[in-house]
mmCIF file of C-alpha atoms and ligand atoms in Angstrom:
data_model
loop_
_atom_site.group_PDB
_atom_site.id
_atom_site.type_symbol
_atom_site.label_atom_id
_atom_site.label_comp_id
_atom_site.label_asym_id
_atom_site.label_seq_id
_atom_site.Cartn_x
_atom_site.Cartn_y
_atom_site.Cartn_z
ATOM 1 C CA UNK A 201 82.008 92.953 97.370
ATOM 2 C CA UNK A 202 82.877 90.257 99.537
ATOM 3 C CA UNK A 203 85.511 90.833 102.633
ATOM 4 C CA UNK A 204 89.182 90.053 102.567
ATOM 5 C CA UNK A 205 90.320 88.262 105.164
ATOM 6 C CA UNK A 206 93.780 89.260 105.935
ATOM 7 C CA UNK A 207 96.378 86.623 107.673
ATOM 8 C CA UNK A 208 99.087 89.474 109.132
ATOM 9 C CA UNK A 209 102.606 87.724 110.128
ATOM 10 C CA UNK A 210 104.601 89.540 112.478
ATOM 11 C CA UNK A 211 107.703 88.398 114.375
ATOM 12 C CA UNK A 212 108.212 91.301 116.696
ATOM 13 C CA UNK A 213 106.757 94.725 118.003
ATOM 14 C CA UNK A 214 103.797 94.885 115.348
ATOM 15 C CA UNK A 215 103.347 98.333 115.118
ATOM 16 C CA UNK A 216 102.593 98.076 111.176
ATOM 17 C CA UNK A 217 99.849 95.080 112.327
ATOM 18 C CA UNK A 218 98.452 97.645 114.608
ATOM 19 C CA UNK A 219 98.190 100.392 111.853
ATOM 20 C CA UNK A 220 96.329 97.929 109.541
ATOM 21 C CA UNK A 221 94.151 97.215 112.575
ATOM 22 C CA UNK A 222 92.830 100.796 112.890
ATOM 23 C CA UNK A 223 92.899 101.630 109.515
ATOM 24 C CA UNK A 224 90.287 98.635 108.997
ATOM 25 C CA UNK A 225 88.122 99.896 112.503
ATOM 26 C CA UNK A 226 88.398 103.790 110.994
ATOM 27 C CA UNK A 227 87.414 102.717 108.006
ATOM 28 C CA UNK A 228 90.162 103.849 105.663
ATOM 29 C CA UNK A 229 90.311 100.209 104.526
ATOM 30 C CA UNK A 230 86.978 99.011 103.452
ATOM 31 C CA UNK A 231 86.089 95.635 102.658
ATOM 32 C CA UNK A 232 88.783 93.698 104.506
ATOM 33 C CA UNK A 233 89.073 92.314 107.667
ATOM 34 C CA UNK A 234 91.895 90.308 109.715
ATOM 35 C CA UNK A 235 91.245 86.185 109.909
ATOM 36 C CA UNK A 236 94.413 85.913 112.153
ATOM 37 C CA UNK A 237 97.545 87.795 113.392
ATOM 38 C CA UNK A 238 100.792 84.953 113.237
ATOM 39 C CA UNK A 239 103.705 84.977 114.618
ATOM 40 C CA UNK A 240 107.244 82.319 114.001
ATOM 41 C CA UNK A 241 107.875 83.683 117.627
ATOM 42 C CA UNK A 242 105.723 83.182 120.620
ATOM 43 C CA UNK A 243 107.181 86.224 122.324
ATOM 44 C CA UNK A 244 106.935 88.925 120.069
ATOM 45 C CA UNK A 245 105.695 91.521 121.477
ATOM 46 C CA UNK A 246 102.796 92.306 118.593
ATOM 47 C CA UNK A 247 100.572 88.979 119.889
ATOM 48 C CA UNK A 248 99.864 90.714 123.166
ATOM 49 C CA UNK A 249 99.006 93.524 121.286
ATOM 50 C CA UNK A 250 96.819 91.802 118.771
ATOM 51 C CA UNK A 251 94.886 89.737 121.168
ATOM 52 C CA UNK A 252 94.940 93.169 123.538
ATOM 53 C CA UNK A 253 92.665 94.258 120.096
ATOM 54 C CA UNK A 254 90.500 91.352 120.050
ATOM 55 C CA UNK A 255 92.493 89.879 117.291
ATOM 56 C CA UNK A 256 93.020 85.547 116.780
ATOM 57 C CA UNK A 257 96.662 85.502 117.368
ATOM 58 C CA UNK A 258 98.128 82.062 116.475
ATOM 59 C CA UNK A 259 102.129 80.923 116.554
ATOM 60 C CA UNK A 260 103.544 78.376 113.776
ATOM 61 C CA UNK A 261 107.047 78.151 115.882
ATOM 62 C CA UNK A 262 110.626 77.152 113.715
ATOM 63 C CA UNK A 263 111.297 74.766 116.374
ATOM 64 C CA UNK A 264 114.080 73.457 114.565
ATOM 65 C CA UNK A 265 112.132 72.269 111.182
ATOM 66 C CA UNK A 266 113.554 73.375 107.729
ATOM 67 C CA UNK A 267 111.649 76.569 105.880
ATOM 68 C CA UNK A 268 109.483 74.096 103.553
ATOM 69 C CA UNK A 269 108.512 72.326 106.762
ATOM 70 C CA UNK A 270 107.737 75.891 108.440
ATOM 71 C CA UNK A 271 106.218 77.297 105.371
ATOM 72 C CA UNK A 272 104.102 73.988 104.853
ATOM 73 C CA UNK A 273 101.831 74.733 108.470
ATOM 74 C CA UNK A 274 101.992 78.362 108.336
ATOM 75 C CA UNK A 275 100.052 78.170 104.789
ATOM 76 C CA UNK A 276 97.901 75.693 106.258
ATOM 77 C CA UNK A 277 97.120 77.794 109.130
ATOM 78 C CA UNK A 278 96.446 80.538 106.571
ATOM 79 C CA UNK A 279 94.302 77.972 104.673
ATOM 80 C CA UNK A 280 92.253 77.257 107.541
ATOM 81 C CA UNK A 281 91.473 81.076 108.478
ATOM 82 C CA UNK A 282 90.497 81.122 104.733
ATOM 83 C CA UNK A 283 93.209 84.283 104.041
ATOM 84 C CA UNK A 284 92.750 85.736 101.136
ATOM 85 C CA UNK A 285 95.807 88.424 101.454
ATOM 86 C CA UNK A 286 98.978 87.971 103.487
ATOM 87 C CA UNK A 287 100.405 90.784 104.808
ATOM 88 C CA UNK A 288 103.886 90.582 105.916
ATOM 89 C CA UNK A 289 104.690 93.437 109.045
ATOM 90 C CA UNK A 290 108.422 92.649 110.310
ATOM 91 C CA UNK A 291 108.404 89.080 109.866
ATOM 92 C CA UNK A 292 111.797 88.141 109.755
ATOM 93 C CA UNK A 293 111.526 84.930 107.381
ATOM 94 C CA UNK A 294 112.421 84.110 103.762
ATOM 95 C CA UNK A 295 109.156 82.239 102.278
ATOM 96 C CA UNK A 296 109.673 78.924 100.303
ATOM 97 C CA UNK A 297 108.204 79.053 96.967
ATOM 98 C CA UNK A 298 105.549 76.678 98.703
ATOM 99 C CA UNK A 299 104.292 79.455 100.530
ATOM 100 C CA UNK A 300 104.660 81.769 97.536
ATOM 101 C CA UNK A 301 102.861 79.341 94.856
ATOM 102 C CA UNK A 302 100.002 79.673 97.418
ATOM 103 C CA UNK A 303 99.254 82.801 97.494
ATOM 104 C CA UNK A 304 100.496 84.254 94.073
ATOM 105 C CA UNK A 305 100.435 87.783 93.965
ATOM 106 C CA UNK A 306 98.134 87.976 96.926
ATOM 107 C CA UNK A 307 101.465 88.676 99.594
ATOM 108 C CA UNK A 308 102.824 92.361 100.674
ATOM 109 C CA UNK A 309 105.643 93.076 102.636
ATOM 110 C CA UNK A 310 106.811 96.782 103.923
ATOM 111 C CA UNK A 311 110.244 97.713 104.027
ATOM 112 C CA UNK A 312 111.900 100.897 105.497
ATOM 113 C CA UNK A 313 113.431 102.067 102.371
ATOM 114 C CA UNK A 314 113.003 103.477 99.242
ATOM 115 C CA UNK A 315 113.663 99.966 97.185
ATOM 116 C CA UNK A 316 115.331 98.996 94.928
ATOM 117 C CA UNK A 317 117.802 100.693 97.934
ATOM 118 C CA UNK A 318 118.768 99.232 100.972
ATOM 119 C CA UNK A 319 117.228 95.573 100.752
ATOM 120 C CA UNK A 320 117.773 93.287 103.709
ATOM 121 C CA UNK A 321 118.198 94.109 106.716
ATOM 122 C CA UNK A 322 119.450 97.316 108.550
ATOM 123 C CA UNK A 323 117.779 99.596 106.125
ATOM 124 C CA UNK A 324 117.596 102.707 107.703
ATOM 125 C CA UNK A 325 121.317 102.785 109.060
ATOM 126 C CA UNK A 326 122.238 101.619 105.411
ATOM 127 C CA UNK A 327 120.354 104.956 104.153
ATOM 128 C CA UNK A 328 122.703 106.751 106.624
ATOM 129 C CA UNK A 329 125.733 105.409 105.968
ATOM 130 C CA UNK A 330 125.332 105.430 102.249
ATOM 131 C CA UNK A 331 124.820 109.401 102.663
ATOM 132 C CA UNK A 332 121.289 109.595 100.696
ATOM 133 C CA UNK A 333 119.298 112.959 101.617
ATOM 134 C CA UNK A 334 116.165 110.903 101.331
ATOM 135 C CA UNK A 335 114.812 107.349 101.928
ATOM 136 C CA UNK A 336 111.362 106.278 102.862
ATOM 137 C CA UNK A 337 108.928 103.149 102.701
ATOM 138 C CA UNK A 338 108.040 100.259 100.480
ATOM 139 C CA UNK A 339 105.039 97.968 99.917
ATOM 140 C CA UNK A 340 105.885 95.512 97.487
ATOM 141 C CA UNK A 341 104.181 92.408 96.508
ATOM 142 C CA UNK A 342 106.627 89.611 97.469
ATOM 143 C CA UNK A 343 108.578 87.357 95.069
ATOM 144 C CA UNK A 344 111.671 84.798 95.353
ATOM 145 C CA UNK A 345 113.820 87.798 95.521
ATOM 146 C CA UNK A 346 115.054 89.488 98.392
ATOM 147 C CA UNK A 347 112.709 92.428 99.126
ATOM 148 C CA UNK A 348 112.222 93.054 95.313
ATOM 149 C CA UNK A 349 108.831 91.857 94.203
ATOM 150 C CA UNK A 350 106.560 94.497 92.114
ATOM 151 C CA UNK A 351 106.248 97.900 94.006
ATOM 152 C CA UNK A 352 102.718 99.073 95.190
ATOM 153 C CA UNK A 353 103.333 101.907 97.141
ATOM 154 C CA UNK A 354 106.205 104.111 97.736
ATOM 155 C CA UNK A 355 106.428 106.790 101.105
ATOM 156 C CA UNK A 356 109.432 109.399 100.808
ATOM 157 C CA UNK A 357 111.169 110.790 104.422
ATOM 158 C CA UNK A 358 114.176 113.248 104.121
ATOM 159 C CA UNK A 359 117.544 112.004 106.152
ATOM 160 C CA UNK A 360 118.276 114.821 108.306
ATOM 161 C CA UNK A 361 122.427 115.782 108.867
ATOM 162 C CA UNK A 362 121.725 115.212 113.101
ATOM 163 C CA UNK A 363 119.883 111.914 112.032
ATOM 164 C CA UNK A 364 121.135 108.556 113.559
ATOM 165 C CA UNK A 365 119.050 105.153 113.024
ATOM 166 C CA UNK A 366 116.930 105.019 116.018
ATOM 167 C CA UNK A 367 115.595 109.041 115.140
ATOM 168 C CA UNK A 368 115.398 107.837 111.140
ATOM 169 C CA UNK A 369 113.728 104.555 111.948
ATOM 170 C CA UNK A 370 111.479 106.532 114.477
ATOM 171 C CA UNK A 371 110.687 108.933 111.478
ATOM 172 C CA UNK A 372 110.237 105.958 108.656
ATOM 173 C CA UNK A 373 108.141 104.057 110.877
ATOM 174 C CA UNK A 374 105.354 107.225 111.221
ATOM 175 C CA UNK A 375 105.524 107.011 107.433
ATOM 176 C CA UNK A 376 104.869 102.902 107.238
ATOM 177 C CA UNK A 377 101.821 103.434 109.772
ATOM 178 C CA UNK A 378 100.443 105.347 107.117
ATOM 179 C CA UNK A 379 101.642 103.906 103.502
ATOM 180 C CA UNK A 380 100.759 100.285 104.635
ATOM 181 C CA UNK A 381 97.077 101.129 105.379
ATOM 182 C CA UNK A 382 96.941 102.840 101.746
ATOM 183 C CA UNK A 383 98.591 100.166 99.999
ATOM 184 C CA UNK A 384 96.806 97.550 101.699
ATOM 185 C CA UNK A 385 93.450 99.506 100.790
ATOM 186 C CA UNK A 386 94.387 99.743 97.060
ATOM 187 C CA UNK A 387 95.397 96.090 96.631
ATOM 188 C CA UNK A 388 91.960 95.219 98.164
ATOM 189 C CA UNK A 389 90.106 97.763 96.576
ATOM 190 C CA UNK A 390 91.360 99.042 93.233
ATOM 191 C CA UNK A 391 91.843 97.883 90.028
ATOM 192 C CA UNK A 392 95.022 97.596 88.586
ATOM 193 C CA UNK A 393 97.443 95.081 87.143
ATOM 194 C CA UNK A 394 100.716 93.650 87.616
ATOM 195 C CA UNK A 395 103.012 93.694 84.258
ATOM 196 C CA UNK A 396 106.570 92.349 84.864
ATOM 197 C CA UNK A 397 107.790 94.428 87.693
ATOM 198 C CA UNK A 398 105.314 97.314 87.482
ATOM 199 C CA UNK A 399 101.864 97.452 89.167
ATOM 200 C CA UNK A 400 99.542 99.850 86.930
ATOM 201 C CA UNK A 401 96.568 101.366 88.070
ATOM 202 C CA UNK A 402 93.626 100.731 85.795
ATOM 203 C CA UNK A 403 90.685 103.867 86.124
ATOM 204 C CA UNK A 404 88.211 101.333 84.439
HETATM 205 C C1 GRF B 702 109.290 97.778 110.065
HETATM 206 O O1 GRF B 702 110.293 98.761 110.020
HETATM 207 C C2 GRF B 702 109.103 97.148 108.714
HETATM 208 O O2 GRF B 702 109.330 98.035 107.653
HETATM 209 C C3 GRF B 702 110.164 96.079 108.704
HETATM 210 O O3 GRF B 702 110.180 95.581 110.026
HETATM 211 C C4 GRF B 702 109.712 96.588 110.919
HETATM 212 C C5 GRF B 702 108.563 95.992 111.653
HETATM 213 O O4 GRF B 702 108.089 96.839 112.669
HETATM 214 N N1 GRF B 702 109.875 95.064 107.714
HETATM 215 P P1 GRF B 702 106.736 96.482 113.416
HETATM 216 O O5 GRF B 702 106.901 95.065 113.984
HETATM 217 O O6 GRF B 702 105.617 96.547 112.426
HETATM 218 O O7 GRF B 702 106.602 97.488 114.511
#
């Protein structure tokens, strides 16, 4: 089977680009490998980290152009890596449906919650103040909508009565460092299909 490249867009920390990185070194995903780590911000904190891994880090900054504009060179940049699967990890962007006619079903994007709860942003103090006793993780193939393309994988933590958002996010994130890595190695290496909003597992 031939390797996925991977094009992973962070904006910040990229903790979940990290935990795709090791997963794909440890072998727990097989088959895949990452073309280029990019960022819309030239000082998140995740490019030092990537290149710190060996990784082609590359920045496709706003600088003041509209979304299509954006959206227009980071897919080109994507092109020219030859991506094959786009992995959102915290990047704080809305895509154009430019960028989303490119790569049709072929872009995932984790969220700390349990969706269709808590979209946007602020999830995990959203869980709190909403009062649920548990929230968790999504991977989701990404859509037009706000956080609520077809759901891939889903990672449950409990909301503990002491919790506030920096101990929640804290425990969440553990949780995304591992659901990302499985979801990531499904989509790559599993057989399934995506009808309507549901993504079905196929044992064929
Ligand atoms: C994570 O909580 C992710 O679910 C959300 O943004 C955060 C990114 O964290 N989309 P990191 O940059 O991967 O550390």
């Amino acid at each position: 089977m031939k390797t996925k490249r991977l094009g992973i867009l962070i904006s910040g920390r990229g903790s979940n680009m990290l935990a795709l990185a090791s997963a794909i070194r440890d072998g727990q995903i097989s088959n895949a490998s990452i073309a280029v780590v990019l960022s819309d911000k030239s000082a998140a904190a995740g490019l030092v980290s990537a290149r710190e891994q060996g990784l082609t880090t590359t920045v496709v900054a706003r600088r003041g152009r509209t979304r299509e504009e954006h959206d227009a060179e980071t897919v080109s940049v994507l092109r020219y890596h030859q991506v094959d699967l786009v992995c959102l990890a915290g990047y704080m962007r809305v895509l154009s449906s430019h960028f989303l006619d490119s790569f049709p079903q072929r872009i995932l994007n984790i969220h700390p919650s349990l969706l269709p709860a808590f979209p946007g942003m602020n999830a995990q103090l959203q869980a709190i103040e909403h009062g649920v006793r548990f929230t968790g993780c999504t991977v989701h193939f990404v859509d037009e909508t706000l956080d609520g393309g077809p759901i891939v994988a889903q990672g449950i933590v409990p909301v503990l009565d002491d919790d506030n958002e920096e101990t929640l996010s804290a425990r969440i994130l553990e949780q995304e460092h591992k659901l990302y890595p499985q979801a990531v190695e499904f989509v790559v290496n599993g057989t399934y299909k995506v009808d309507g909003r549901r993504v079905l597992r196929s044992h064929d």
